[in-house]
XYZ file of C-alpha atoms in Angstrom:
123
model
C -144.850 -58.311 89.844
C -144.571 -56.542 93.093
C -146.391 -58.631 95.895
C -146.572 -55.364 98.297
C -148.047 -52.831 95.425
C -150.102 -55.453 93.352
C -151.743 -53.911 90.210
C -155.060 -52.219 91.180
C -156.835 -53.402 87.731
C -156.423 -57.119 88.505
C -158.052 -56.782 91.907
C -161.101 -59.191 92.036
C -162.633 -56.458 94.825
C -163.002 -54.006 92.209
C -166.968 -53.095 91.955
C -168.424 -53.849 88.539
C -172.512 -53.529 88.526
C -172.227 -53.397 84.384
C -173.362 -56.548 82.529
C -173.395 -58.834 86.011
C -169.894 -59.432 86.824
C -168.349 -58.879 83.354
C -165.897 -56.166 82.964
C -165.640 -54.289 79.719
C -162.121 -54.436 80.253
C -160.446 -57.721 80.784
C -158.054 -56.591 83.797
C -156.270 -59.881 83.739
C -155.268 -59.504 79.993
C -154.231 -55.639 80.704
C -152.298 -56.676 83.490
C -150.381 -59.414 81.116
C -149.974 -56.898 78.454
C -148.345 -54.081 80.938
C -146.368 -56.721 82.947
C -148.277 -55.574 85.915
C -146.983 -52.124 85.926
C -149.769 -50.209 87.395
C -148.362 -46.750 86.294
C -148.387 -47.990 82.790
C -152.071 -49.656 83.429
C -153.500 -46.453 84.054
C -151.620 -44.479 81.323
C -152.643 -46.968 78.713
C -156.235 -47.038 80.437
C -156.190 -42.829 79.918
C -155.283 -42.819 76.518
C -157.434 -45.459 75.454
C -160.374 -43.399 77.071
C -159.251 -40.095 74.887
C -158.721 -41.839 71.556
C -162.041 -43.959 72.030
C -163.818 -40.694 72.608
C -162.329 -38.895 69.498
C -162.809 -41.918 67.141
C -166.450 -42.508 68.520
C -167.024 -39.035 68.079
C -165.933 -39.268 64.450
C -167.969 -41.916 63.454
C -171.110 -40.098 64.048
C -169.958 -37.265 61.818
C -170.664 -37.036 58.087
C -167.695 -39.048 56.905
C -167.171 -41.152 53.904
C -167.713 -45.067 54.155
C -163.994 -45.320 54.115
C -163.289 -42.847 56.446
C -165.541 -44.516 59.153
C -163.847 -47.910 58.360
C -160.615 -46.617 59.261
C -161.979 -45.253 62.295
C -163.539 -48.355 63.245
C -160.274 -50.438 62.356
C -158.243 -48.056 64.712
C -160.639 -48.403 67.453
C -160.861 -52.100 67.046
C -157.111 -52.539 67.199
C -156.869 -49.891 70.575
C -159.718 -52.083 72.124
C -158.164 -55.340 71.591
C -155.007 -54.104 72.975
C -156.564 -53.267 76.368
C -158.759 -56.107 76.716
C -162.031 -54.277 75.711
C -162.999 -57.325 73.533
C -166.847 -56.232 73.302
C -165.860 -52.695 71.857
C -163.417 -54.424 69.590
C -166.270 -56.665 68.446
C -168.774 -53.443 67.844
C -165.780 -51.709 65.868
C -165.491 -54.538 63.844
C -169.268 -54.612 62.822
C -168.396 -51.129 61.532
C -165.725 -52.255 59.344
C -167.457 -54.928 57.755
C -170.670 -52.478 56.853
C -169.572 -48.912 57.262
C -172.633 -47.576 55.812
C -175.018 -49.297 58.176
C -175.824 -46.579 61.202
C -176.886 -49.342 63.827
C -173.757 -50.780 64.762
C -172.506 -46.965 65.205
C -175.123 -46.569 67.618
C -174.185 -49.636 69.410
C -170.521 -48.576 69.241
C -170.984 -45.444 70.770
C -173.133 -46.846 73.653
C -170.088 -49.324 74.509
C -167.492 -46.350 74.045
C -169.339 -44.869 76.993
C -169.439 -47.903 78.662
C -166.073 -48.755 78.697
C -165.226 -44.935 79.291
C -167.085 -44.765 82.025
C -165.497 -48.123 83.725
C -162.004 -46.532 83.081
C -162.695 -43.744 84.751
C -163.937 -45.588 88.068
C -160.984 -47.574 88.035
C -159.006 -44.123 87.630
C -160.216 -42.433 90.678
């Protein structure tokens, strides 16, 4: 990692009023995943944000349980890959009970929380 240009997402000074001091994305984990490459961190977060919005929207549609389960599984894997472990946990609950609407509502709130956090980092 370049000491002159540290990754912005690993900074402990990044403001976060969400859930006290717990961030929706584990930035240290993300930095390890990207080898501390700042540009790659930004690209991965941007791609994830778009994917999460799309998958979240699909989960609210009149989809079959099988489609809902597939979308939740995809979102769970993507969330784990960037360190959004709370979101991954919400998606996992949908995987186990794809016909229950309650976890979908919770997941949509978590998707917005993560996307808002990502947007604050990419400004």
